[in-house]
CSV table of C-alpha atoms in Angstrom, one decimal:
chain,number,residue,atom,x,y,z
A,749,MET,CA,23.6,23.6,-22.5
A,750,THR,CA,22.4,25.7,-19.6
A,751,GLN,CA,21.1,24.0,-16.5
A,752,ALA,CA,17.7,25.5,-17.0
A,753,THR,CA,17.2,24.1,-20.5
A,754,ASP,CA,18.6,20.8,-19.3
A,755,ILE,CA,15.9,20.6,-16.6
A,756,THR,CA,13.2,21.6,-19.2
A,757,LEU,CA,14.4,18.8,-21.5
A,758,LYS,CA,14.4,16.3,-18.7
A,759,LEU,CA,11.0,17.3,-17.5
A,760,ALA,CA,9.6,17.0,-21.0
A,761,GLU,CA,11.1,13.5,-21.3
A,762,PHE,CA,9.8,12.6,-17.9
A,763,GLU,CA,6.2,13.7,-18.8
A,764,THR,CA,6.5,11.8,-22.1
A,765,ARG,CA,7.4,8.6,-20.3
A,766,ILE,CA,4.4,9.0,-18.0
A,767,ALA,CA,2.1,9.8,-21.0
A,768,ARG,CA,3.4,6.5,-22.6
A,769,GLY,CA,2.3,4.6,-19.5
A,770,GLU,CA,5.8,3.8,-18.3
A,771,LYS,CA,6.5,3.5,-14.6
A,772,ILE,CA,9.1,5.8,-13.0
A,773,GLU,CA,11.5,3.7,-11.0
A,774,PRO,CA,14.0,4.5,-8.3
A,775,GLY,CA,17.1,5.9,-10.0
A,776,ASP,CA,15.2,7.4,-12.9
A,777,TRP,CA,15.3,11.2,-13.2
A,778,MET,CA,12.2,12.9,-11.6
A,779,PRO,CA,11.4,16.5,-10.7
A,780,ASP,CA,12.1,17.4,-7.1
A,781,ASP,CA,8.4,18.2,-6.6
A,782,TYR,CA,7.3,14.8,-7.8
A,783,ARG,CA,9.7,13.2,-5.3
A,784,LYS,CA,8.5,15.6,-2.5
A,785,GLN,CA,4.8,15.0,-3.2
A,786,LEU,CA,5.3,11.3,-3.3
A,787,ILE,CA,7.2,11.2,0.0
A,788,ARG,CA,4.4,13.3,1.6
A,789,MET,CA,1.7,11.0,0.2
A,790,ILE,CA,3.3,7.7,0.8
A,791,SER,CA,4.6,8.4,4.3
A,792,GLN,CA,1.2,9.7,5.3
A,793,HIS,CA,-0.4,6.6,3.8
A,794,ALA,CA,2.0,4.4,5.7
A,795,HIS,CA,1.3,6.2,9.0
A,796,SER,CA,-2.4,5.8,8.4
A,797,GLU,CA,-2.0,2.0,8.1
A,798,ILE,CA,0.0,1.9,11.4
A,799,VAL,CA,-2.3,4.2,13.3
A,800,GLY,CA,-5.3,2.5,11.7
A,801,MET,CA,-4.5,-0.7,13.7
A,802,LEU,CA,-5.4,1.2,17.0
A,803,PRO,CA,-9.2,1.8,16.7
A,804,GLU,CA,-9.8,-1.9,15.8
A,805,GLY,CA,-7.0,-3.5,17.7
A,806,ASN,CA,-8.6,-2.5,21.0
A,807,TYR,CA,-11.6,-4.7,20.1
A,808,ILE,CA,-9.6,-8.0,19.6
A,809,THR,CA,-10.1,-9.1,23.2
A,810,ARG,CA,-13.8,-8.2,23.0
A,811,ALA,CA,-14.8,-9.9,19.7
A,812,PRO,CA,-18.1,-11.6,20.2
A,813,SER,CA,-17.0,-15.0,18.7
A,814,LEU,CA,-13.9,-16.9,17.9
A,815,ARG,CA,-14.6,-16.5,14.2
A,816,ARG,CA,-14.9,-12.7,14.5
A,817,LYS,CA,-11.8,-12.6,16.6
A,818,MET,CA,-9.7,-14.6,14.0
A,819,VAL,CA,-11.0,-12.3,11.3
A,820,LEU,CA,-10.2,-9.1,13.2
A,821,ILE,CA,-6.7,-10.3,14.2
A,822,ALA,CA,-6.0,-11.1,10.5
A,823,LYS,CA,-7.3,-7.7,9.4
A,824,VAL,CA,-5.2,-5.8,11.9
A,825,GLN,CA,-2.1,-7.8,11.1
A,826,ASP,CA,-2.7,-6.9,7.4
A,827,GLU,CA,-2.8,-3.2,8.3
A,828,GLY,CA,0.6,-3.6,9.9
A,829,GLY,CA,1.9,-5.3,6.8
A,830,HIS,CA,0.5,-2.6,4.6
A,831,GLY,CA,2.3,0.0,6.6
A,832,GLN,CA,5.5,-1.9,5.9
A,833,TYR,CA,4.9,-2.1,2.1
A,834,LEU,CA,4.4,1.7,2.1
A,835,TYR,CA,7.4,2.6,4.3
A,836,HIS,CA,9.4,0.5,1.8
A,837,ALA,CA,8.0,2.5,-1.1
A,838,ALA,CA,8.8,5.8,0.5
A,839,GLU,CA,12.3,4.7,1.3
A,840,THR,CA,13.0,4.2,-2.4
A,841,LEU,CA,12.6,8.0,-2.7
A,842,GLY,CA,15.5,8.7,-0.3
A,843,ILE,CA,13.8,9.2,3.1
A,844,SER,CA,14.8,6.9,5.9
A,845,ARG,CA,12.4,4.6,7.9
A,846,ASP,CA,13.8,6.3,11.0
A,847,GLU,CA,13.0,9.8,9.8
A,848,MET,CA,9.4,8.8,9.1
A,849,GLU,CA,9.0,6.9,12.3
A,850,GLN,CA,10.3,9.8,14.4
A,851,ALA,CA,8.0,12.3,12.6
A,852,LEU,CA,5.0,10.1,13.5
A,853,LEU,CA,6.0,9.6,17.1
A,854,ALA,CA,6.7,13.3,17.6
A,855,GLY,CA,3.3,14.2,16.2
A,856,LYS,CA,4.8,16.0,13.2
A,857,ALA,CA,3.5,13.6,10.6
A,858,LYS,CA,-0.1,13.5,9.3
A,859,TYR,CA,-2.2,10.4,8.8
A,860,SER,CA,-5.8,9.9,7.8
A,861,SER,CA,-8.1,11.8,10.1
A,862,ILE,CA,-10.6,8.9,10.1
A,863,PHE,CA,-8.5,7.2,12.7
A,864,ASN,CA,-9.0,10.1,15.1
A,865,TYR,CA,-12.5,9.0,15.9
A,866,PRO,CA,-13.3,6.6,18.7
A,867,THR,CA,-14.8,3.1,18.3
A,868,LEU,CA,-17.7,3.1,20.7
A,869,ASN,CA,-19.5,-0.2,20.0
A,870,TRP,CA,-18.7,-3.5,18.3
A,871,ALA,CA,-20.7,-2.6,15.2
A,872,ASP,CA,-18.2,0.2,14.6
A,873,ILE,CA,-15.8,-2.6,13.5
A,874,GLY,CA,-18.3,-3.7,10.9
A,875,ILE,CA,-18.9,-0.1,9.6
A,876,ILE,CA,-15.1,0.5,9.6
A,877,GLY,CA,-14.6,-2.6,7.4
A,878,TRP,CA,-17.4,-1.8,5.1
A,879,LEU,CA,-17.2,1.9,4.7
A,880,VAL,CA,-13.7,3.0,5.9
A,881,ASP,CA,-11.9,0.2,4.1
A,882,GLY,CA,-14.4,0.5,1.3
A,883,ALA,CA,-13.5,4.2,0.8
A,884,ALA,CA,-9.8,3.3,1.2
A,885,ILE,CA,-10.1,0.7,-1.5
A,886,LYS,CA,-11.6,3.2,-4.0
A,887,ASN,CA,-8.7,5.5,-3.4
A,888,GLN,CA,-6.1,2.8,-3.5
A,889,THR,CA,-7.5,1.3,-6.7
A,890,MET,CA,-7.0,4.7,-8.3
A,891,LEU,CA,-3.5,4.9,-6.8
A,892,ALA,CA,-2.6,1.4,-8.2
A,893,HIS,CA,-2.4,3.2,-11.6
A,894,CYS,CA,0.2,5.7,-10.1
A,895,SER,CA,3.2,6.5,-12.3
A,896,TYR,CA,5.7,5.7,-9.5
A,897,GLY,CA,6.5,2.0,-9.7
A,898,PRO,CA,7.0,1.2,-6.0
A,899,TYR,CA,3.8,3.0,-4.9
A,900,SER,CA,1.8,1.4,-7.6
A,901,ARG,CA,3.1,-2.1,-6.7
A,902,ALA,CA,2.3,-1.5,-3.0
A,903,MET,CA,-1.2,-0.5,-3.9
A,904,VAL,CA,-1.8,-3.5,-6.1
A,905,ARG,CA,-0.8,-5.8,-3.3
A,906,ILE,CA,-2.8,-3.8,-0.7
A,907,CYS,CA,-6.0,-3.8,-2.8
A,908,ALA,CA,-5.8,-7.5,-3.4
A,909,GLU,CA,-5.6,-8.1,0.3
A,910,GLU,CA,-8.0,-5.4,1.5
A,911,THR,CA,-11.1,-6.6,-0.3
A,912,PHE,CA,-11.6,-9.1,2.6
A,913,HIS,CA,-11.5,-6.3,5.1
A,914,GLN,CA,-14.4,-4.7,3.4
A,915,ARG,CA,-16.3,-7.9,2.9
A,916,GLN,CA,-16.1,-9.0,6.5
A,917,GLY,CA,-17.5,-5.6,7.6
A,918,LYS,CA,-20.3,-5.7,5.1
A,919,GLU,CA,-21.2,-9.2,6.1
A,920,MET,CA,-21.4,-8.1,9.8
A,921,ILE,CA,-23.6,-5.1,9.1
A,922,VAL,CA,-25.9,-6.9,6.7
A,923,LYS,CA,-26.4,-9.5,9.5
A,924,TYR,CA,-27.0,-6.9,12.2
A,925,ALA,CA,-29.5,-5.1,10.0
A,926,GLN,CA,-31.5,-8.3,9.8
A,927,GLY,CA,-31.0,-9.1,13.5
A,928,THR,CA,-32.6,-8.1,16.8
A,929,SER,CA,-33.7,-4.5,17.5
A,930,ASN,CA,-30.5,-4.1,19.6
A,931,GLN,CA,-28.3,-5.2,16.8
A,932,ARG,CA,-30.1,-2.9,14.3
A,933,GLN,CA,-29.7,0.0,16.7
A,934,MET,CA,-26.0,-0.8,17.1
A,935,ALA,CA,-25.5,-0.8,13.3
A,936,GLN,CA,-27.5,2.5,12.9
A,937,ASP,CA,-25.5,4.1,15.8
A,938,ALA,CA,-22.2,3.2,14.2
A,939,LEU,CA,-23.3,4.5,10.8
A,940,ASN,CA,-24.6,7.8,12.3
A,941,ARG,CA,-21.2,8.5,13.7
A,942,TRP,CA,-19.0,7.3,10.8
A,943,TRP,CA,-20.8,8.5,7.8
A,944,GLY,CA,-19.6,12.1,7.8
A,945,PRO,CA,-15.9,11.3,8.6
A,946,VAL,CA,-16.0,8.6,5.8
A,947,LEU,CA,-17.1,11.1,3.2
A,948,MET,CA,-14.2,13.4,4.3
A,949,MET,CA,-11.7,10.6,3.7
A,950,PHE,CA,-11.5,11.5,0.0
A,951,GLY,CA,-10.1,14.9,0.9
A,952,PRO,CA,-11.3,18.4,0.1
A,953,HIS,CA,-13.5,19.2,-2.9
A,954,ASP,CA,-11.5,19.6,-6.1
A,955,SER,CA,-12.0,23.3,-6.0
A,956,ASP,CA,-10.1,23.4,-2.7
A,957,SER,CA,-7.4,20.8,-3.5
A,958,PRO,CA,-4.3,22.8,-4.5
A,959,ASN,CA,-2.0,19.8,-5.2
A,960,SER,CA,-4.4,17.9,-7.3
A,961,GLU,CA,-3.7,19.4,-10.7
A,962,VAL,CA,0.0,18.6,-10.9
A,963,LEU,CA,-0.5,15.3,-9.2
A,964,ILE,CA,-2.9,14.3,-11.9
A,965,ARG,CA,-0.6,15.5,-14.7
A,966,TRP,CA,2.3,13.5,-13.3
A,967,GLY,CA,0.1,10.4,-13.0
A,968,VAL,CA,0.5,10.3,-9.2
A,969,LYS,CA,-3.3,10.6,-8.8
A,970,THR,CA,-5.3,9.5,-11.7
A,971,GLN,CA,-8.7,10.7,-10.6
A,972,SER,CA,-9.8,13.8,-8.5
A,973,ASN,CA,-11.1,13.7,-4.9
A,974,ASP,CA,-14.7,14.4,-5.9
A,975,THR,CA,-14.6,11.8,-8.7
A,976,VAL,CA,-13.5,9.0,-6.3
A,977,ARG,CA,-16.0,10.2,-3.6
A,978,GLN,CA,-18.8,9.9,-6.2
A,979,LEU,CA,-17.7,6.4,-7.2
A,980,PHE,CA,-17.9,5.4,-3.5
A,981,LEU,CA,-21.3,7.1,-2.9
A,982,ASP,CA,-22.9,5.4,-6.0
A,983,GLU,CA,-21.7,2.1,-4.7
A,984,VAL,CA,-22.6,2.2,-1.0
A,985,VAL,CA,-25.7,4.4,-0.8
A,986,PRO,CA,-28.1,1.9,-2.5
A,987,GLU,CA,-26.4,-1.0,-0.6
A,988,LEU,CA,-27.0,0.7,2.8
A,989,MET,CA,-30.6,1.7,1.8
A,990,ALA,CA,-31.3,-1.8,0.7
A,991,ILE,CA,-30.6,-3.3,4.2
A,992,GLY,CA,-32.8,-0.7,5.9
A,993,VAL,CA,-30.4,1.6,7.7
A,994,GLN,CA,-30.9,5.3,7.6
A,995,ILE,CA,-28.0,7.3,6.1
A,996,PRO,CA,-27.6,10.4,8.3
A,997,ASP,CA,-27.8,13.0,5.6
A,998,PRO,CA,-31.3,14.5,5.1
A,999,GLN,CA,-30.2,16.1,1.8
A,1000,LEU,CA,-28.9,12.9,0.2
A,1001,ARG,CA,-30.7,12.3,-3.0
A,1002,PHE,CA,-30.5,10.4,-6.3
A,1003,ASP,CA,-30.1,12.7,-9.3
A,1004,ALA,CA,-32.0,10.9,-12.0
A,1005,GLU,CA,-30.4,13.1,-14.7
A,1006,SER,CA,-26.8,12.4,-13.9
A,1007,LYS,CA,-27.6,9.0,-12.4
A,1008,HIS,CA,-25.5,9.9,-9.4
A,1009,TRP,CA,-26.2,10.2,-5.7
A,1010,LYS,CA,-25.7,13.7,-4.3
A,1011,HIS,CA,-24.7,14.3,-0.7
A,1012,GLY,CA,-25.5,17.3,1.5
A,1013,PRO,CA,-22.8,19.8,2.6
A,1014,ILE,CA,-19.7,18.3,4.3
A,1015,ASP,CA,-18.5,20.0,7.5
A,1016,TRP,CA,-15.1,21.0,6.3
A,1017,ALA,CA,-14.4,23.3,9.3
A,1018,HIS,CA,-14.7,20.2,11.5
A,1019,PHE,CA,-12.4,18.3,9.1
A,1020,TRP,CA,-9.6,20.9,9.3
A,1021,GLN,CA,-9.9,20.9,13.1
A,1022,VAL,CA,-9.2,17.2,13.2
A,1023,VAL,CA,-6.4,17.5,10.6
A,1024,LYS,CA,-4.8,20.2,12.9
A,1025,GLY,CA,-4.8,17.8,15.8
A,1026,ASN,CA,-8.1,18.7,17.6
A,1027,GLY,CA,-10.1,15.6,16.8
A,1028,PRO,CA,-11.6,13.4,19.5
A,1029,MET,CA,-8.8,10.9,19.5
A,1030,ASN,CA,-5.6,12.6,18.1
A,1031,LYS,CA,-3.9,12.7,21.5
A,1032,GLU,CA,-4.8,9.2,22.5
A,1033,ARG,CA,-3.7,7.7,19.2
A,1034,LEU,CA,-0.3,9.4,19.4
A,1035,ALA,CA,0.1,8.4,23.0
A,1036,ALA,CA,-0.8,4.7,22.2
A,1037,ARG,CA,1.7,4.7,19.3
A,1038,ASN,CA,4.5,6.1,21.5
A,1039,GLN,CA,3.7,3.6,24.2
A,1040,ALA,CA,3.8,0.7,21.8
A,1041,HIS,CA,7.1,2.0,20.4
A,1042,ASP,CA,8.6,2.3,23.9
A,1043,ASN,CA,7.3,-1.1,25.0
A,1044,GLY,CA,9.0,-2.6,22.0
A,1045,ALA,CA,12.4,-1.1,22.8
A,1046,TRP,CA,13.7,-4.1,24.6
A,1047,VAL,CA,12.8,-6.4,21.7
A,1048,ARG,CA,14.8,-4.1,19.3
A,1049,ASP,CA,17.7,-4.1,21.7
A,1050,ALA,CA,17.6,-7.8,22.1
A,1051,VAL,CA,17.6,-8.7,18.4
A,1052,THR,CA,20.4,-6.2,17.8
A,1053,ALA,CA,22.5,-7.7,20.6
A,1054,TYR,CA,21.8,-11.2,19.3
A,1055,ALA,CA,22.9,-10.3,15.8
A,1056,SER,CA,26.1,-8.5,16.9
A,1057,ARG,CA,27.2,-11.6,18.9
A,1058,LYS,CA,27.0,-14.0,15.9
B,261,MET,CA,20.1,-3.0,8.0
B,262,ARG,CA,17.7,-3.1,5.1
B,263,TYR,CA,17.2,-6.3,3.2
B,264,GLU,CA,15.5,-6.6,-0.2
B,265,ILE,CA,13.1,-9.6,-0.3
B,266,PHE,CA,12.4,-11.9,-3.2
B,267,LYS,CA,9.4,-14.2,-3.1
B,268,GLN,CA,8.8,-17.3,-5.2
B,269,ASP,CA,5.1,-18.1,-5.7
B,270,ALA,CA,5.5,-21.6,-7.2
B,271,PRO,CA,8.5,-23.9,-7.8
B,272,ASN,CA,8.6,-23.2,-11.5
B,273,GLN,CA,8.4,-19.4,-11.1
B,274,PRO,CA,11.3,-17.0,-10.5
B,275,HIS,CA,12.0,-15.2,-7.2
B,276,SER,CA,10.6,-11.7,-7.6
B,277,ASN,CA,11.3,-8.6,-5.5
B,278,VAL,CA,8.3,-7.8,-3.3
B,279,GLY,CA,9.8,-5.0,-1.2
B,280,SER,CA,12.2,-4.8,1.8
B,281,VAL,CA,12.4,-5.3,5.5
B,282,HIS,CA,14.7,-3.9,8.2
B,283,ALA,CA,16.5,-6.5,10.4
B,284,PRO,CA,19.7,-6.9,12.2
B,285,ASP,CA,20.7,-10.0,10.3
B,286,ALA,CA,19.5,-12.2,7.4
B,287,GLU,CA,17.8,-14.8,9.6
B,288,MET,CA,15.6,-12.2,11.1
B,289,ALA,CA,15.1,-10.5,7.8
B,290,LEU,CA,13.6,-13.8,6.4
B,291,MET,CA,11.3,-14.1,9.5
B,292,HIS,CA,10.0,-10.6,9.1
B,293,ALA,CA,9.6,-11.2,5.3
B,294,ARG,CA,7.4,-14.2,6.0
B,295,ASP,CA,5.1,-12.0,8.3
B,296,VAL,CA,5.1,-9.0,5.9
B,297,TYR,CA,5.0,-10.7,2.5
B,298,GLY,CA,3.8,-14.2,3.2
B,299,ARG,CA,0.4,-13.8,4.8
B,300,ARG,CA,-1.4,-15.0,1.7
B,301,PRO,CA,-1.0,-18.6,0.4
B,302,ASN,CA,1.3,-18.0,-2.5
B,303,ALA,CA,4.9,-18.4,-1.3
B,304,VAL,CA,7.1,-21.4,-1.5
B,305,SER,CA,10.5,-19.8,-0.9
B,306,MET,CA,12.0,-16.4,0.0
B,307,TRP,CA,15.4,-14.8,-0.4
B,308,ALA,CA,16.9,-11.9,1.5
B,309,VAL,CA,19.8,-9.7,0.2
B,310,PRO,CA,21.3,-6.8,2.1
B,311,GLU,CA,20.6,-3.6,0.1
B,312,SER,CA,24.3,-2.7,0.2
B,313,GLU,CA,25.1,-5.9,-1.8
B,314,ILE,CA,22.8,-4.9,-4.7
B,315,TYR,CA,24.0,-3.0,-7.7
B,316,ALA,CA,21.0,-1.4,-9.5
B,317,THR,CA,20.8,0.3,-12.8
B,318,SER,CA,17.9,1.4,-15.0
B,319,HIS,CA,17.6,1.5,-18.7
B,320,GLU,CA,17.0,5.2,-18.3
B,321,GLU,CA,20.2,5.7,-16.4
B,322,ARG,CA,22.2,3.7,-18.9
B,323,THR,CA,20.9,5.6,-21.9
B,324,LYS,CA,20.5,9.1,-20.6
B,325,ASN,CA,23.3,9.5,-18.0
B,326,GLN,CA,26.4,8.4,-19.7
B,327,GLU,CA,28.6,9.9,-17.0
B,328,PRO,CA,29.1,7.3,-14.3
B,329,ARG,CA,27.8,8.5,-10.9
B,330,THR,CA,29.1,7.5,-7.6
B,331,LYS,CA,27.0,7.7,-4.4
B,332,SER,CA,28.9,10.8,-3.1
B,333,GLN,CA,28.2,12.8,-6.3
B,334,GLU,CA,24.5,12.3,-6.3
B,335,PRO,CA,22.3,14.3,-4.0
B,336,GLU,CA,20.7,12.0,-1.4
B,337,ALA,CA,17.4,12.4,-3.1
B,338,GLN,CA,18.5,11.9,-6.6
B,339,GLY,CA,19.4,8.4,-7.4
B,340,SER,CA,18.8,4.9,-6.3
B,341,ARG,CA,20.1,4.3,-2.8
B,342,LEU,CA,21.2,0.9,-3.9
B,343,LYS,CA,23.6,2.0,-6.5
B,344,ALA,CA,27.3,1.4,-6.0
B,345,GLN,CA,27.3,2.5,-2.4
B,346,SER,CA,29.2,-0.4,-0.9
B,347,SER,CA,32.9,-0.8,-0.8
B,348,LYS,CA,32.3,-4.4,0.1
B,349,LEU,CA,30.5,-4.7,-3.2
B,350,MET,CA,33.4,-3.3,-5.2
B,351,ALA,CA,35.9,-5.5,-3.3
B,352,HIS,CA,34.5,-8.5,-5.0
B,353,GLY,CA,36.3,-7.2,-8.1
B,354,SER,CA,39.6,-9.1,-7.8
B,355,SER,CA,38.5,-12.5,-9.1
B,356,PRO,CA,35.5,-13.7,-11.1
B,357,THR,CA,32.5,-14.0,-8.9
B,358,SER,CA,29.1,-15.5,-9.5
B,359,TYR,CA,26.4,-12.8,-9.7
B,360,ALA,CA,22.7,-13.3,-9.4
B,361,VAL,CA,20.8,-11.3,-12.0
B,362,PHE,CA,17.3,-9.8,-11.6
B,363,ARG,CA,15.4,-7.6,-14.1
B,364,LYS,CA,12.2,-5.8,-14.8
B,365,THR,CA,10.9,-6.5,-18.3
B,366,SER,CA,7.4,-5.2,-18.3
B,367,GLN,CA,5.5,-2.0,-17.6
B,368,ARG,CA,2.2,-3.6,-16.8
B,369,ARG,CA,0.7,-3.2,-13.3
B,370,SER,CA,2.1,-5.7,-11.0
B,371,MET,CA,2.8,-6.6,-7.3
B,372,THR,CA,6.4,-7.4,-8.0
B,373,TYR,CA,9.4,-5.6,-9.4
B,374,VAL,CA,12.6,-7.3,-10.7
B,375,ALA,CA,12.5,-11.1,-11.2
B,376,TYR,CA,15.4,-13.5,-11.1
B,377,ALA,CA,16.9,-14.4,-14.4
B,378,GLY,CA,20.0,-16.5,-13.6
B,379,THR,CA,23.7,-16.1,-12.8
B,380,VAL,CA,26.7,-14.7,-14.6
B,381,GLU,CA,30.4,-14.8,-13.8
B,382,ALA,CA,32.0,-11.3,-13.6
B,383,ASN,CA,34.8,-9.3,-11.9
B,384,THR,CA,32.7,-6.3,-11.0
B,385,PRO,CA,29.0,-5.5,-10.7
B,386,GLU,CA,29.1,-3.3,-13.8
B,387,ASP,CA,30.7,-6.2,-15.8
B,388,ALA,CA,28.0,-8.4,-14.4
B,389,VAL,CA,25.3,-6.1,-15.9
B,390,THR,CA,27.1,-6.2,-19.3
B,391,ALA,CA,27.4,-9.9,-19.1
B,392,ALA,CA,23.7,-10.2,-18.1
B,393,MET,CA,22.7,-8.1,-21.2
B,394,HIS,CA,24.4,-10.7,-23.4
B,395,LYS,CA,23.3,-13.8,-21.5
B,396,PHE,CA,19.6,-12.7,-21.0
B,397,PRO,CA,18.9,-10.5,-24.0
B,398,ASN,CA,15.5,-8.8,-23.9
B,399,PRO,CA,14.6,-5.7,-25.8
B,400,THR,CA,12.4,-4.4,-23.0
B,401,THR,CA,14.5,-4.7,-19.9
B,402,PHE,CA,13.9,-1.5,-17.8
B,403,VAL,CA,15.9,-2.3,-14.7
B,404,TRP,CA,18.8,-4.5,-13.8
B,405,TRP,CA,19.8,-5.6,-10.3
B,406,VAL,CA,22.9,-7.8,-9.7
B,407,CYS,CA,24.3,-9.1,-6.4
B,408,PRO,CA,26.9,-11.6,-5.5
B,409,GLU,CA,25.2,-15.0,-5.4
B,410,ALA,CA,26.9,-15.6,-2.0
B,411,ALA,CA,25.0,-12.5,-0.6
B,412,ILE,CA,21.6,-14.3,-0.9
B,413,SER,CA,20.1,-15.9,2.2
B,414,LYS,CA,17.4,-18.4,1.5
B,415,THR,CA,14.6,-20.1,3.3
B,416,GLU,CA,15.3,-23.8,3.6
B,417,ALA,CA,13.3,-26.2,1.5
B,418,GLU,CA,12.5,-28.3,4.6
B,419,ALA,CA,11.0,-25.2,6.3
B,420,THR,CA,8.6,-24.6,3.5
B,421,PRO,CA,5.6,-26.4,5.0
B,422,SER,CA,5.9,-24.9,8.4
B,423,TRP,CA,6.7,-21.4,7.1
B,424,PHE,CA,4.2,-21.0,4.2
B,425,GLU,CA,1.5,-23.6,4.4
B,426,PRO,CA,-0.4,-22.3,7.4
B,427,ALA,CA,-1.5,-19.3,5.2
B,428,LYS,CA,-3.5,-21.7,3.1
B,429,ASP,CA,-5.8,-22.6,6.1
B,430,LYS,CA,-6.7,-19.0,6.8
B,431,VAL,CA,-9.5,-18.9,4.3
B,432,TYR,CA,-11.2,-16.0,6.1
B,433,ARG,CA,-8.4,-13.8,4.6
B,434,GLN,CA,-10.0,-14.5,1.2
B,435,GLN,CA,-12.8,-12.3,-0.1
B,436,ALA,CA,-14.6,-15.3,-1.5
B,437,TYR,CA,-15.2,-16.5,2.1
B,438,TYR,CA,-17.8,-13.7,2.4
B,439,GLY,CA,-19.4,-14.3,-0.9
B,440,ASP,CA,-23.0,-14.6,0.2
B,441,ALA,CA,-23.3,-11.2,1.8
B,442,ALA,CA,-21.5,-9.5,-1.0
B,443,ARG,CA,-23.7,-11.1,-3.7
B,444,GLN,CA,-26.9,-10.3,-1.9
B,445,SER,CA,-25.7,-6.7,-1.4
B,446,ARG,CA,-24.8,-6.3,-5.1
B,447,ARG,CA,-28.2,-7.7,-6.3
B,448,GLN,CA,-30.1,-5.4,-3.9
B,449,ARG,CA,-28.1,-2.4,-5.2
B,450,THR,CA,-28.9,-3.2,-8.9
B,451,GLU,CA,-32.6,-3.7,-8.0
B,452,LEU,CA,-32.8,-0.4,-6.1
B,453,VAL,CA,-31.0,1.6,-8.8
B,454,SER,CA,-33.3,0.1,-11.5
B,455,LYS,CA,-36.3,1.0,-9.5
B,456,LEU,CA,-35.1,4.6,-8.9
B,457,MET,CA,-34.5,5.0,-12.6
B,458,GLY,CA,-37.8,3.5,-13.5
B,459,ASP,CA,-36.0,1.0,-15.7
B,460,GLU,CA,-37.8,-2.4,-15.4
B,461,THR,CA,-35.7,-4.0,-18.1
B,462,GLN,CA,-32.5,-4.1,-16.0
B,463,ASP,CA,-34.0,-6.6,-13.6
B,464,GLU,CA,-34.1,-9.2,-16.4
B,465,ALA,CA,-30.6,-8.6,-17.6
């Protein structure tokens, strides 16, 4: 048997397994491109969890009550844990933790652009929980069906934990929307700044998403970017309208025929600028991550020294 | 070093693999594991095993790749990193050793991977897998992991309350804690959508 037919056969078997709903596990045969795409997606996802601690972490000392502070600490700690689940999942594909960490610290790795925006007022923490985590949950629920076992399992665990992140944010914004005029203004201001970037979290439109087709065929993604974005819109638009905040999109409308909410144009030129590193906080996030890594060096040295002396 | 972590949710349930942590020794691996995998109130015990002590083999490997592979033959990106990479592992081969057996028996969506089945006596990891197939027969075993029982580090039973019970008090980590806001919001959404679609009947449903 030639090598080429051997690969064709293996690929056919691989795709049959996925069609049967089997999970692909470490050690099973998989096409190189499946491995590469998964390493790309999972490591970016892991970095997003780690960098995602920064915009909220800086509010822990400024939380307005002990209850909000405990909730925020628990949430940020969860994000750190989620990064660990995902680095583990990526490692099963043959990339080392060190490689991923170095790529992030050197600014070579990508992470979700949503974390390159500043948190300017306390209500941002509520909007991030409700909308940013809400959008992430939609995406992660889809990825929990992923054909790669370790990624799917990480997603199931993350989704189970993350629903509290979204709920605490929603609770905060619902209360502010019923609160004083200052509180209502804070909630509105946060929504105005986050709404556009949140819609971008689902990625480019399907027509501009070159990887999507093969990712869907191999069961890595099970729904397209636009499909997941629509699910999110249909859920949050009426909820936001019901509490009396204004969604900053004059073209947003309910299409009675399709029964879906339709958003106005998304500023993709801006999106690509942020992806390329020119967003409002890209440099600060990278600097903060490097500083945290450097500040932790003595701890890593100490535990290694302790273990070697036993 | 990378340690694979197994978590037990209740005393009558098997330890199941939840993921891994990096740590310089097993003691610190268990401490990390508690922080990473024990933030929710469903852990009573955890085990940590160095990845180099685990011999892993999948049903697919056993049926499709009859040629045995060693770590040096396989491209870094091709096989399980756990598989037969440790000379320490092979050195157990001289006299019968007790191996712990873990397996994956379902394809349904789950938070956990292989679960503990029990122990077998064997001279090599490969013999342990063969012995496990006889001792724990199951037509749908997709993955086997074996490791010397002695390679498992365990949380101590006396430590269980201080290690795992504090998670139970952190009710604000549960979504149900925010129930009112969420229920109100869901009701309002239903009402608004009904109104928009001119569908009065939905309100009564």
